[in-house]
Amino acid sequence: MIKTILQFLLLFIILTLLQVVCNHICIFGVAIPIVYIYFLIRLPINLSVNWCMTLAFLLGLTIDIFSNTQGMNALACVVTAALRRPVFSLYFAREDDLANPIPSIQTLGFGIYIKYLLSMVLIFCILLFAIQAFTLHNLQVTMMRIAASTILSTLLIFGIDSLDTKREKRL
Amino acid sequence: MAHTHSVIYKVDYYVSFCLSHLFLYLSLKNLINFIIKYFSWFVFIFYVTISCMLLFQNNPYQHHVYLTSANRVCSAVYGVFNNVTSYFHLHEINEDLHNRNALLEMEVINLRNQLNSVKLMLPDSTAAMAASEHGFDFILAHVISNSISQPQNYITINRGSLDGIAPEMGVIDQNGVVGIVNVVGPHSARVISLLNPQFRLSCKVKGSDFFGSLVWDGKDAYHAVLEEMPKHVKFAKGDTIVTSGYSSVFPEGLIVGTIVEQIKDKNDNFFSLRIALSTDFTQLSTVRTIKNNRQAEIMALDENNGKGKEAEK
């Protein structure tokens, strides 16, 4: 139990630092990699939604402080965290059958995991860029940003994920 | 008879007392059940409310220092990253500095020649007047964090209140205007970038006296729009845009950018110009914070003016 908590704390810090670096990347002026959402994806699926939202809020607020966005990431994170269970149950109905509650390729299988990951990232990107569009309305640019950022973030998160699972196999 | 009547009355009273308690208990239980059942919704609404409060707190000067990148932890982390990344653009920055240096040297030579030719015409006693008190000081600072892709961009610098930085100081680099200091921590400060729609800068076409306000349109990091230019102003593509000096923040004549094209203004009585910014926001490194020695004086004057106007009313 404590080991899991420490692992997630470490993941929190690493992802925050990684996002601070990623904030400076903007490919073709549209694609912004968002990697910290991986934390929400990895949280155990049987964790209560209250805890999930609290952690999401803290994570979003930390990123907000670093990137001077004032509540933008926090709001998107909380809503994504609230939608996590419904999205998960779309692809995987039998929650009790899971041996390990932490979603990964091993526990869910490749297809379901990819679908779950892509939906979560897409939801988050739509929310984030829709909130940004409040302050700067330019529909075409917003759509481009959502599409490009979703693809880039999913690829990056998949990379991080493969590193993570490799480490787990070794252990 | 009277005795039984009072007993019935007592029983009646007792029953009604119990019932009212029961109802209260039931309604409380219902309430608690309701809260437990929908507790997640309450948590959700709570967090969303806090986020929205932060999000819609529009005035950037009201942001608390702990919630901005000017706080200690953020500036420490950014400082570490900056130690690595600050070397990346050194070549271009060096080139810029050389160009700027050459330009300034030319200007010094020209001015010295002019001064000499003027001195010949004037008697010696007035020469002392030229060396009057200068109004501005520079404080050098390093950019440790900078964003260009957000709708509202901010820059973090590694100098704070202990180094003499105060809110509403202008920030420039070797190429032109960068922004204005906004939240100040002890060792770091946050600057509103020119790439932030919250920041409007009073500018004019070099050589004319008509001014408009420069604001970022959010499209890319290299262009901004100069709005509210009067229709009769004459200009050509490539003309230089400089600060107007009408605020106490920036001195007059700092380079901002050059004209790219004319575009339509929201208001028909004016026109807008698309400006190519001279500052390269993708590779900011060392910036200068402008300390206006007369700012306090001007502010006091403005305040007195305001009071005078109020008194007139």
CSV table of C-alpha atoms in Angstrom, one decimal:
chain,number,residue,atom,x,y,z
A,1,MET,CA,0.0,0.0,0.0
A,2,ILE,CA,2.7,2.5,1.1
A,3,LYS,CA,4.8,1.4,-1.8
A,4,THR,CA,2.0,2.2,-4.2
A,5,ILE,CA,1.5,5.7,-2.6
A,6,LEU,CA,5.2,6.4,-2.9
A,7,GLN,CA,5.2,5.3,-6.5
A,8,PHE,CA,2.4,7.6,-7.3
A,9,LEU,CA,4.0,10.5,-5.4
A,10,LEU,CA,7.2,9.9,-7.5
A,11,LEU,CA,5.1,9.8,-10.7
A,12,PHE,CA,3.4,13.1,-9.7
A,13,ILE,CA,6.8,14.8,-9.2
A,14,ILE,CA,8.4,13.4,-12.4
A,15,LEU,CA,5.4,14.2,-14.5
A,16,THR,CA,5.2,17.8,-13.2
A,17,LEU,CA,8.9,18.4,-14.0
A,18,LEU,CA,8.4,16.7,-17.4
A,19,GLN,CA,5.5,19.0,-18.1
A,20,VAL,CA,7.4,22.0,-17.1
A,21,VAL,CA,9.9,21.1,-19.9
A,22,CYS,CA,7.1,20.2,-22.3
A,23,ASN,CA,5.4,23.6,-21.8
A,24,HIS,CA,8.2,25.1,-23.9
A,25,ILE,CA,7.6,22.8,-26.8
A,26,CYS,CA,5.1,23.8,-29.4
A,27,ILE,CA,5.5,22.0,-32.6
A,28,PHE,CA,4.3,23.9,-35.7
A,29,GLY,CA,2.6,26.3,-33.4
A,30,VAL,CA,-0.2,23.9,-32.6
A,31,ALA,CA,0.9,20.7,-31.0
A,32,ILE,CA,1.6,21.0,-27.3
A,33,PRO,CA,2.5,17.8,-25.5
A,34,ILE,CA,0.5,17.2,-22.4
A,35,VAL,CA,2.1,14.4,-20.4
A,36,TYR,CA,0.9,14.9,-16.8
A,37,ILE,CA,-2.5,13.5,-17.7
A,38,TYR,CA,-0.8,10.1,-17.5
A,39,PHE,CA,-1.0,10.4,-13.7
A,40,LEU,CA,-4.8,10.4,-13.9
A,41,ILE,CA,-4.8,7.5,-16.4
A,42,ARG,CA,-2.6,5.4,-14.1
A,43,LEU,CA,-4.6,5.9,-10.9
A,44,PRO,CA,-6.1,2.6,-9.6
A,45,ILE,CA,-9.5,2.1,-11.1
A,46,ASN,CA,-11.1,1.2,-7.8
A,47,LEU,CA,-9.9,4.4,-6.1
A,48,SER,CA,-12.9,6.5,-5.0
A,49,VAL,CA,-13.9,9.3,-7.4
A,50,ASN,CA,-13.5,11.9,-4.5
A,51,TRP,CA,-9.8,11.0,-4.1
A,52,CYS,CA,-9.4,11.0,-7.8
A,53,MET,CA,-10.8,14.5,-8.2
A,54,THR,CA,-8.8,15.8,-5.2
A,55,LEU,CA,-5.5,14.4,-6.7
A,56,ALA,CA,-6.5,15.8,-10.1
A,57,PHE,CA,-7.2,19.2,-8.7
A,58,LEU,CA,-3.8,19.3,-6.9
A,59,LEU,CA,-2.0,18.1,-10.0
A,60,GLY,CA,-3.8,20.7,-12.2
A,61,LEU,CA,-3.1,23.5,-9.7
A,62,THR,CA,0.6,22.6,-9.6
A,63,ILE,CA,0.9,22.7,-13.3
A,64,ASP,CA,-1.1,26.0,-13.3
A,65,ILE,CA,1.3,27.6,-10.9
A,66,PHE,CA,4.3,26.6,-13.0
A,67,SER,CA,2.8,27.7,-16.3
A,68,ASN,CA,0.9,30.8,-15.0
A,69,THR,CA,-2.5,29.6,-16.3
A,70,GLN,CA,-4.6,30.3,-13.2
A,71,GLY,CA,-7.1,27.4,-12.8
A,72,MET,CA,-7.1,26.4,-16.4
A,73,ASN,CA,-5.4,23.0,-16.0
A,74,ALA,CA,-7.1,22.4,-12.6
A,75,LEU,CA,-10.6,22.7,-14.1
A,76,ALA,CA,-9.8,20.4,-17.0
A,77,CYS,CA,-8.2,17.9,-14.7
A,78,VAL,CA,-11.1,17.8,-12.2
A,79,VAL,CA,-13.6,17.2,-15.0
A,80,THR,CA,-11.5,14.6,-16.6
A,81,ALA,CA,-11.1,12.8,-13.3
A,82,ALA,CA,-14.9,12.8,-12.8
A,83,LEU,CA,-15.3,11.3,-16.3
A,84,ARG,CA,-12.7,8.6,-15.7
A,85,ARG,CA,-15.0,5.8,-14.4
A,86,PRO,CA,-17.6,6.2,-17.1
A,87,VAL,CA,-15.0,6.2,-19.8
A,88,PHE,CA,-13.3,3.1,-18.3
A,89,SER,CA,-16.6,1.2,-18.0
A,90,LEU,CA,-17.3,1.9,-21.7
A,91,TYR,CA,-14.5,-0.4,-22.7
A,92,PHE,CA,-14.2,-2.7,-19.7
A,93,ALA,CA,-17.4,-3.6,-18.0
A,94,ARG,CA,-16.2,-6.3,-15.5
A,95,GLU,CA,-14.2,-4.2,-13.1
A,96,ASP,CA,-14.2,-6.9,-10.4
A,97,ASP,CA,-12.3,-9.3,-12.7
A,98,LEU,CA,-9.2,-7.2,-12.7
A,99,ALA,CA,-6.3,-8.8,-10.9
A,100,ASN,CA,-4.4,-5.4,-10.6
A,101,PRO,CA,-6.6,-2.3,-10.3
A,102,ILE,CA,-3.9,-0.1,-11.9
A,103,PRO,CA,-4.7,0.2,-15.6
A,104,SER,CA,-1.9,-0.9,-17.9
A,105,ILE,CA,-1.3,-3.0,-21.0
A,106,GLN,CA,-0.8,-6.1,-18.9
A,107,THR,CA,-4.0,-5.8,-16.9
A,108,LEU,CA,-6.3,-4.6,-19.7
A,109,GLY,CA,-4.8,-5.9,-22.9
A,110,PHE,CA,-3.4,-3.7,-25.7
A,111,GLY,CA,-6.6,-2.8,-27.5
A,112,ILE,CA,-8.7,-1.7,-24.5
A,113,TYR,CA,-5.8,0.1,-22.9
A,114,ILE,CA,-5.1,2.1,-26.1
A,115,LYS,CA,-8.8,3.0,-26.5
A,116,TYR,CA,-9.0,4.1,-22.8
A,117,LEU,CA,-5.8,6.1,-23.1
A,118,LEU,CA,-6.8,7.9,-26.3
A,119,SER,CA,-10.3,8.7,-25.0
A,120,MET,CA,-8.9,10.2,-21.8
A,121,VAL,CA,-6.3,12.3,-23.6
A,122,LEU,CA,-8.9,13.4,-26.2
A,123,ILE,CA,-11.4,14.4,-23.4
A,124,PHE,CA,-8.7,16.3,-21.6
A,125,CYS,CA,-7.4,18.1,-24.7
A,126,ILE,CA,-10.9,19.1,-25.7
A,127,LEU,CA,-11.6,20.5,-22.2
A,128,LEU,CA,-8.3,22.3,-22.0
A,129,PHE,CA,-8.4,24.0,-25.4
A,130,ALA,CA,-12.1,24.8,-25.0
A,131,ILE,CA,-11.3,26.6,-21.7
A,132,GLN,CA,-8.4,28.4,-23.5
A,133,ALA,CA,-10.8,29.3,-26.3
A,134,PHE,CA,-12.8,31.3,-23.7
A,135,THR,CA,-10.0,33.8,-23.6
A,136,LEU,CA,-9.0,33.5,-27.3
A,137,HIS,CA,-11.7,32.5,-29.7
A,138,ASN,CA,-10.4,31.2,-32.9
A,139,LEU,CA,-12.2,28.0,-33.8
A,140,GLN,CA,-9.9,26.7,-36.5
A,141,VAL,CA,-6.8,27.1,-34.4
A,142,THR,CA,-8.5,25.5,-31.5
A,143,MET,CA,-9.6,22.4,-33.5
A,144,MET,CA,-6.1,22.1,-34.9
A,145,ARG,CA,-4.6,22.3,-31.5
A,146,ILE,CA,-7.0,19.7,-30.1
A,147,ALA,CA,-6.2,17.2,-32.8
A,148,ALA,CA,-2.4,17.8,-33.0
A,149,SER,CA,-2.0,17.9,-29.2
A,150,THR,CA,-4.0,14.7,-28.7
A,151,ILE,CA,-1.9,12.8,-31.2
A,152,LEU,CA,1.4,14.1,-29.8
A,153,SER,CA,0.4,13.6,-26.2
A,154,THR,CA,-0.8,10.1,-26.8
A,155,LEU,CA,2.4,9.1,-28.5
A,156,LEU,CA,4.5,10.6,-25.7
A,157,ILE,CA,2.4,9.0,-23.0
A,158,PHE,CA,2.7,5.7,-24.8
A,159,GLY,CA,6.5,6.1,-24.8
A,160,ILE,CA,6.5,6.9,-21.0
A,161,ASP,CA,4.2,3.9,-20.5
A,162,SER,CA,6.5,1.5,-22.3
A,163,LEU,CA,9.4,2.7,-20.1
A,164,ASP,CA,7.3,2.2,-17.0
A,165,THR,CA,6.1,-1.3,-17.8
A,166,LYS,CA,9.6,-2.4,-18.7
A,167,ARG,CA,10.7,-1.3,-15.3
A,168,GLU,CA,7.8,-3.3,-13.8
A,169,LYS,CA,8.7,-6.4,-15.7
A,170,ARG,CA,12.3,-6.2,-14.4
A,171,LEU,CA,11.1,-5.9,-10.8
B,1,MET,CA,-63.0,15.3,35.6
B,2,ALA,CA,-60.6,18.2,35.6
B,3,HIS,CA,-57.8,15.7,36.6
B,4,THR,CA,-58.3,13.4,33.6
B,5,HIS,CA,-58.5,16.4,31.3
B,6,SER,CA,-55.0,17.5,32.3
B,7,VAL,CA,-53.6,13.9,31.9
B,8,ILE,CA,-55.0,13.8,28.3
B,9,TYR,CA,-53.5,17.1,27.6
B,10,LYS,CA,-50.1,16.0,29.0
B,11,VAL,CA,-50.2,12.8,26.9
B,12,ASP,CA,-51.2,14.8,23.9
B,13,TYR,CA,-48.3,17.1,24.5
B,14,TYR,CA,-45.9,14.3,24.9
B,15,VAL,CA,-46.9,12.6,21.7
B,16,SER,CA,-46.6,15.7,19.7
B,17,PHE,CA,-43.2,16.4,21.2
B,18,CYS,CA,-42.0,12.9,20.2
B,19,LEU,CA,-43.4,13.2,16.8
B,20,SER,CA,-41.8,16.5,16.1
B,21,HIS,CA,-38.4,15.0,17.2
B,22,LEU,CA,-39.0,12.0,15.0
B,23,PHE,CA,-39.7,14.2,12.0
B,24,LEU,CA,-36.7,16.3,12.7
B,25,TYR,CA,-34.6,13.1,13.1
B,26,LEU,CA,-35.9,11.7,9.8
B,27,SER,CA,-35.3,14.9,7.9
B,28,LEU,CA,-31.8,15.1,9.3
B,29,LYS,CA,-31.2,11.5,8.4
B,30,ASN,CA,-32.5,12.2,4.9
B,31,LEU,CA,-30.3,15.2,4.6
B,32,ILE,CA,-27.3,13.2,5.7
B,33,ASN,CA,-28.2,10.4,3.4
B,34,PHE,CA,-28.6,12.9,0.6
B,35,ILE,CA,-25.2,14.3,1.3
B,36,ILE,CA,-23.6,10.9,1.5
B,37,LYS,CA,-25.3,9.7,-1.7
B,38,TYR,CA,-24.3,12.8,-3.7
B,39,PHE,CA,-21.0,13.5,-1.9
B,40,SER,CA,-19.0,13.1,-5.1
B,41,TRP,CA,-21.1,15.8,-6.7
B,42,PHE,CA,-20.4,18.2,-3.9
B,43,VAL,CA,-16.7,17.5,-4.1
B,44,PHE,CA,-16.9,18.0,-7.9
B,45,ILE,CA,-18.8,21.3,-7.6
B,46,PHE,CA,-16.4,22.5,-4.9
B,47,TYR,CA,-13.3,22.0,-7.0
B,48,VAL,CA,-14.9,23.3,-10.2
B,49,THR,CA,-15.9,26.5,-8.3
B,50,ILE,CA,-12.4,27.0,-7.0
B,51,SER,CA,-10.9,26.5,-10.5
B,52,CYS,CA,-13.4,28.8,-12.1
B,53,MET,CA,-12.7,31.5,-9.4
B,54,LEU,CA,-9.0,31.3,-10.3
B,55,LEU,CA,-9.7,31.2,-14.0
B,56,PHE,CA,-12.0,34.2,-14.1
B,57,GLN,CA,-10.0,36.4,-11.9
B,58,ASN,CA,-9.2,38.6,-14.8
B,59,ASN,CA,-6.9,41.2,-13.5
B,60,PRO,CA,-3.4,39.8,-13.5
B,61,TYR,CA,-2.2,42.3,-10.9
B,62,GLN,CA,-4.5,40.6,-8.3
B,63,HIS,CA,-2.9,37.2,-8.6
B,64,HIS,CA,-1.2,36.1,-5.5
B,65,VAL,CA,2.5,35.5,-5.6
B,66,TYR,CA,2.2,31.9,-4.4
B,67,LEU,CA,-0.1,31.1,-7.3
B,68,THR,CA,2.3,32.4,-9.9
B,69,SER,CA,5.6,31.3,-11.2
B,70,ALA,CA,7.3,34.0,-9.1
B,71,ASN,CA,7.2,31.9,-6.0
B,72,ARG,CA,10.3,30.3,-4.5
B,73,VAL,CA,9.8,26.6,-5.6
B,74,CYS,CA,8.9,27.5,-9.2
B,75,SER,CA,11.8,29.9,-9.6
B,76,ALA,CA,14.2,27.4,-8.1
B,77,VAL,CA,13.0,24.7,-10.5
B,78,TYR,CA,13.1,27.1,-13.5
B,79,GLY,CA,16.5,28.3,-12.4
B,80,VAL,CA,17.9,24.7,-12.6
B,81,PHE,CA,16.3,24.2,-16.1
B,82,ASN,CA,17.6,27.6,-17.2
B,83,ASN,CA,21.2,26.7,-16.3
B,84,VAL,CA,21.0,24.0,-19.0
B,85,THR,CA,18.8,25.7,-21.7
B,86,SER,CA,20.3,29.2,-21.5
B,87,TYR,CA,23.2,28.0,-23.7
B,88,PHE,CA,21.0,27.0,-26.6
B,89,HIS,CA,20.6,30.3,-28.4
B,90,LEU,CA,23.8,32.0,-27.4
B,91,HIS,CA,25.0,32.3,-31.0
B,92,GLU,CA,22.0,34.2,-32.2
B,93,ILE,CA,21.8,36.4,-29.1
B,94,ASN,CA,25.5,37.3,-29.5
B,95,GLU,CA,24.8,38.3,-33.1
B,96,ASP,CA,21.9,40.5,-32.0
B,97,LEU,CA,24.1,42.1,-29.4
B,98,HIS,CA,26.9,42.9,-31.9
B,99,ASN,CA,24.4,44.5,-34.3
B,100,ARG,CA,22.9,46.5,-31.5
B,101,ASN,CA,26.3,47.6,-30.3
B,102,ALA,CA,27.3,48.7,-33.8
B,103,LEU,CA,24.1,50.7,-34.1
B,104,LEU,CA,24.6,52.4,-30.8
B,105,GLU,CA,28.2,53.2,-31.6
B,106,MET,CA,27.1,54.8,-34.8
B,107,GLU,CA,24.6,56.8,-32.9
B,108,VAL,CA,27.2,57.9,-30.3
B,109,ILE,CA,29.5,59.1,-33.1
B,110,ASN,CA,26.6,61.0,-34.8
B,111,LEU,CA,25.5,62.6,-31.6
B,112,ARG,CA,29.0,63.6,-30.6
B,113,ASN,CA,29.5,65.3,-34.0
B,114,GLN,CA,26.2,67.1,-33.6
B,115,LEU,CA,27.0,68.2,-30.1
B,116,ASN,CA,30.4,69.5,-31.2
B,117,SER,CA,28.8,71.5,-34.1
B,118,VAL,CA,26.2,72.9,-31.7
B,119,LYS,CA,28.8,73.7,-29.1
B,120,LEU,CA,30.6,76.0,-31.5
B,121,MET,CA,27.5,78.1,-31.8
B,122,LEU,CA,26.7,78.4,-28.1
B,123,PRO,CA,28.6,80.2,-25.3
B,124,ASP,CA,30.3,78.0,-22.8
B,125,SER,CA,27.9,78.6,-19.9
B,126,THR,CA,25.1,76.6,-21.3
B,127,ALA,CA,27.2,73.5,-21.9
B,128,ALA,CA,26.6,72.4,-18.4
B,129,MET,CA,22.9,72.1,-19.0
B,130,ALA,CA,23.3,69.2,-21.3
B,131,ALA,CA,24.5,66.9,-18.5
B,132,SER,CA,21.1,67.0,-16.7
B,133,GLU,CA,19.9,64.2,-14.5
B,134,HIS,CA,18.8,61.1,-16.5
B,135,GLY,CA,15.4,59.7,-15.7
B,136,PHE,CA,15.9,55.9,-16.1
B,137,ASP,CA,18.0,53.2,-14.6
B,138,PHE,CA,18.4,49.6,-15.9
B,139,ILE,CA,18.4,46.4,-13.8
B,140,LEU,CA,19.7,43.4,-15.7
B,141,ALA,CA,17.8,40.1,-15.2
B,142,HIS,CA,17.8,36.6,-16.7
B,143,VAL,CA,14.7,35.1,-18.2
B,144,ILE,CA,14.2,31.7,-16.5
B,145,SER,CA,10.9,30.8,-17.9
B,146,ASN,CA,9.0,32.0,-20.9
B,147,SER,CA,5.9,30.8,-22.8
B,148,ILE,CA,4.7,31.8,-26.2
B,149,SER,CA,1.9,29.2,-26.9
B,150,GLN,CA,-0.6,30.0,-24.2
B,151,PRO,CA,-3.4,32.5,-24.8
B,152,GLN,CA,-2.0,34.6,-22.0
B,153,ASN,CA,1.8,34.5,-21.8
B,154,TYR,CA,4.0,35.3,-18.9
B,155,ILE,CA,7.8,35.5,-18.4
B,156,THR,CA,9.6,34.7,-15.2
B,157,ILE,CA,12.8,36.6,-14.4
B,158,ASN,CA,15.4,35.8,-11.7
B,159,ARG,CA,15.4,39.2,-10.0
B,160,GLY,CA,12.9,40.2,-7.3
B,161,SER,CA,12.0,42.8,-4.8
B,162,LEU,CA,15.3,42.4,-3.0
B,163,ASP,CA,17.0,43.5,-6.3
B,164,GLY,CA,14.9,46.6,-6.6
B,165,ILE,CA,12.2,45.2,-8.9
B,166,ALA,CA,8.7,46.5,-8.3
B,167,PRO,CA,5.4,46.0,-10.1
B,168,GLU,CA,4.7,48.1,-13.2
B,169,MET,CA,8.3,48.4,-14.3
B,170,GLY,CA,8.9,48.1,-18.0
B,171,VAL,CA,11.1,45.2,-19.4
B,172,ILE,CA,13.1,45.4,-22.6
B,173,ASP,CA,15.8,43.4,-24.2
B,174,GLN,CA,18.5,44.3,-26.8
B,175,ASN,CA,15.9,44.2,-29.7
B,176,GLY,CA,12.9,45.9,-28.2
B,177,VAL,CA,10.1,45.9,-25.7
B,178,VAL,CA,9.4,42.7,-23.8
B,179,GLY,CA,6.7,43.4,-21.3
B,180,ILE,CA,5.8,44.8,-17.9
B,181,VAL,CA,6.6,43.5,-14.4
B,182,ASN,CA,3.4,42.2,-12.7
B,183,VAL,CA,3.9,40.0,-9.6
B,184,VAL,CA,7.1,40.3,-7.6
B,185,GLY,CA,8.5,37.7,-5.2
B,186,PRO,CA,11.7,38.2,-3.1
B,187,HIS,CA,14.1,36.6,-5.6
B,188,SER,CA,12.0,36.4,-8.8
B,189,ALA,CA,9.3,38.2,-10.6
B,190,ARG,CA,6.6,37.5,-13.2
B,191,VAL,CA,6.4,39.7,-16.3
B,192,ILE,CA,3.3,40.1,-18.5
B,193,SER,CA,4.7,39.4,-21.9
B,194,LEU,CA,3.8,41.6,-24.9
B,195,LEU,CA,2.2,38.3,-26.1
B,196,ASN,CA,-0.7,38.7,-23.6
B,197,PRO,CA,-4.0,40.4,-24.6
B,198,GLN,CA,-4.1,41.9,-21.1
B,199,PHE,CA,-1.2,44.2,-21.9
B,200,ARG,CA,-1.7,47.2,-24.1
B,201,LEU,CA,1.2,49.4,-25.1
B,202,SER,CA,0.9,52.9,-26.3
B,203,CYS,CA,2.9,53.2,-29.6
B,204,LYS,CA,3.4,55.6,-32.5
B,205,VAL,CA,4.9,55.5,-36.0
B,206,LYS,CA,8.5,56.8,-35.7
B,207,GLY,CA,8.6,60.5,-36.8
B,208,SER,CA,4.9,61.2,-36.3
B,209,ASP,CA,3.0,62.1,-33.2
B,210,PHE,CA,-0.2,60.1,-33.7
B,211,PHE,CA,-0.4,57.1,-31.4
B,212,GLY,CA,-2.4,53.9,-31.1
B,213,SER,CA,-2.3,51.0,-28.8
B,214,LEU,CA,-0.5,47.8,-29.5
B,215,VAL,CA,-2.1,44.5,-28.5
B,216,TRP,CA,-1.4,40.9,-29.3
B,217,ASP,CA,-4.0,39.1,-31.4
B,218,GLY,CA,-3.0,35.6,-30.2
B,219,LYS,CA,-2.1,34.2,-33.6
B,220,ASP,CA,1.7,33.8,-33.4
B,221,ALA,CA,4.7,35.0,-31.4
B,222,TYR,CA,6.1,37.2,-34.1
B,223,HIS,CA,3.2,39.6,-34.8
B,224,ALA,CA,0.9,42.0,-33.0
B,225,VAL,CA,-1.7,44.6,-34.0
B,226,LEU,CA,-1.5,48.3,-33.5
B,227,GLU,CA,-5.1,49.4,-33.0
B,228,GLU,CA,-6.9,52.8,-33.0
B,229,MET,CA,-4.6,54.6,-35.4
B,230,PRO,CA,-6.3,57.8,-36.8
B,231,LYS,CA,-7.2,57.5,-40.4
B,232,HIS,CA,-5.1,60.4,-41.7
B,233,VAL,CA,-1.8,59.1,-40.5
B,234,LYS,CA,0.6,58.5,-43.3
B,235,PHE,CA,2.8,55.4,-43.2
B,236,ALA,CA,4.7,53.0,-45.4
B,237,LYS,CA,5.4,49.3,-45.1
B,238,GLY,CA,8.6,48.7,-43.0
B,239,ASP,CA,8.2,51.9,-41.0
B,240,THR,CA,9.4,51.6,-37.4
B,241,ILE,CA,7.0,51.6,-34.5
B,242,VAL,CA,8.3,53.0,-31.3
B,243,THR,CA,6.9,53.5,-27.8
B,244,SER,CA,5.0,56.8,-27.4
B,245,GLY,CA,6.3,57.6,-23.9
B,246,TYR,CA,2.9,58.7,-22.7
B,247,SER,CA,3.0,56.3,-19.8
B,248,SER,CA,5.7,56.5,-17.1
B,249,VAL,CA,6.6,52.8,-17.7
B,250,PHE,CA,8.6,53.1,-20.9
B,251,PRO,CA,10.7,56.0,-22.1
B,252,GLU,CA,9.9,57.4,-25.5
B,253,GLY,CA,11.3,56.0,-28.6
B,254,LEU,CA,12.0,52.3,-27.7
B,255,ILE,CA,11.7,50.1,-30.8
B,256,VAL,CA,8.7,47.8,-30.8
B,257,GLY,CA,8.6,46.5,-34.4
B,258,THR,CA,8.0,47.3,-38.0
B,259,ILE,CA,4.8,47.7,-40.1
B,260,VAL,CA,3.8,44.6,-42.2
B,261,GLU,CA,0.4,45.6,-43.5
B,262,GLN,CA,-2.8,47.5,-42.9
B,263,ILE,CA,-5.8,45.6,-41.6
B,264,LYS,CA,-9.4,46.6,-40.8
B,265,ASP,CA,-10.2,47.9,-37.3
B,266,LYS,CA,-13.2,47.0,-35.3
B,267,ASN,CA,-14.0,50.6,-35.2
B,268,ASP,CA,-14.6,52.3,-38.6
B,269,ASN,CA,-13.1,55.6,-37.6
B,270,PHE,CA,-9.7,54.1,-37.1
B,271,PHE,CA,-7.4,51.6,-38.8
B,272,SER,CA,-5.1,48.9,-37.5
B,273,LEU,CA,-1.6,47.9,-38.5
B,274,ARG,CA,-0.1,44.5,-38.4
B,275,ILE,CA,3.3,44.8,-36.7
B,276,ALA,CA,6.3,42.4,-36.9
B,277,LEU,CA,7.7,42.5,-33.4
B,278,SER,CA,11.4,43.3,-33.2
B,279,THR,CA,11.8,41.2,-30.0
B,280,ASP,CA,12.3,37.5,-30.6
B,281,PHE,CA,10.2,36.0,-27.9
B,282,THR,CA,11.3,32.4,-28.8
B,283,GLN,CA,14.8,33.1,-27.5
B,284,LEU,CA,14.7,35.6,-24.7
B,285,SER,CA,17.7,35.5,-22.4
B,286,THR,CA,18.9,38.6,-20.7
B,287,VAL,CA,16.4,41.5,-20.3
B,288,ARG,CA,16.7,44.9,-18.8
B,289,THR,CA,14.1,46.2,-16.3
B,290,ILE,CA,13.6,49.9,-16.5
B,291,LYS,CA,13.4,51.8,-13.3
B,292,ASN,CA,11.9,55.2,-13.8
B,293,ASN,CA,13.4,57.6,-11.2
B,294,ARG,CA,10.6,60.0,-11.8
B,295,GLN,CA,7.7,57.4,-11.7
B,296,ALA,CA,6.8,58.2,-8.1
B,297,GLU,CA,6.7,61.9,-8.9
B,298,ILE,CA,4.5,61.3,-12.0
B,299,MET,CA,2.1,59.0,-10.1
B,300,ALA,CA,1.8,61.5,-7.3
B,301,LEU,CA,1.0,64.2,-9.9
B,302,ASP,CA,-1.6,62.0,-11.5
B,303,GLU,CA,-3.2,61.2,-8.2
B,304,ASN,CA,-3.4,64.9,-7.3
B,305,ASN,CA,-4.9,65.6,-10.7
B,306,GLY,CA,-7.5,62.9,-10.0
B,307,LYS,CA,-8.3,64.4,-6.6
B,308,GLY,CA,-8.6,67.8,-8.1
B,309,LYS,CA,-11.1,66.6,-10.7
B,310,GLU,CA,-13.1,64.8,-8.1
B,311,ALA,CA,-13.2,68.0,-6.0
B,312,GLU,CA,-14.4,69.9,-9.0
B,313,LYS,CA,-17.3,67.5,-9.4
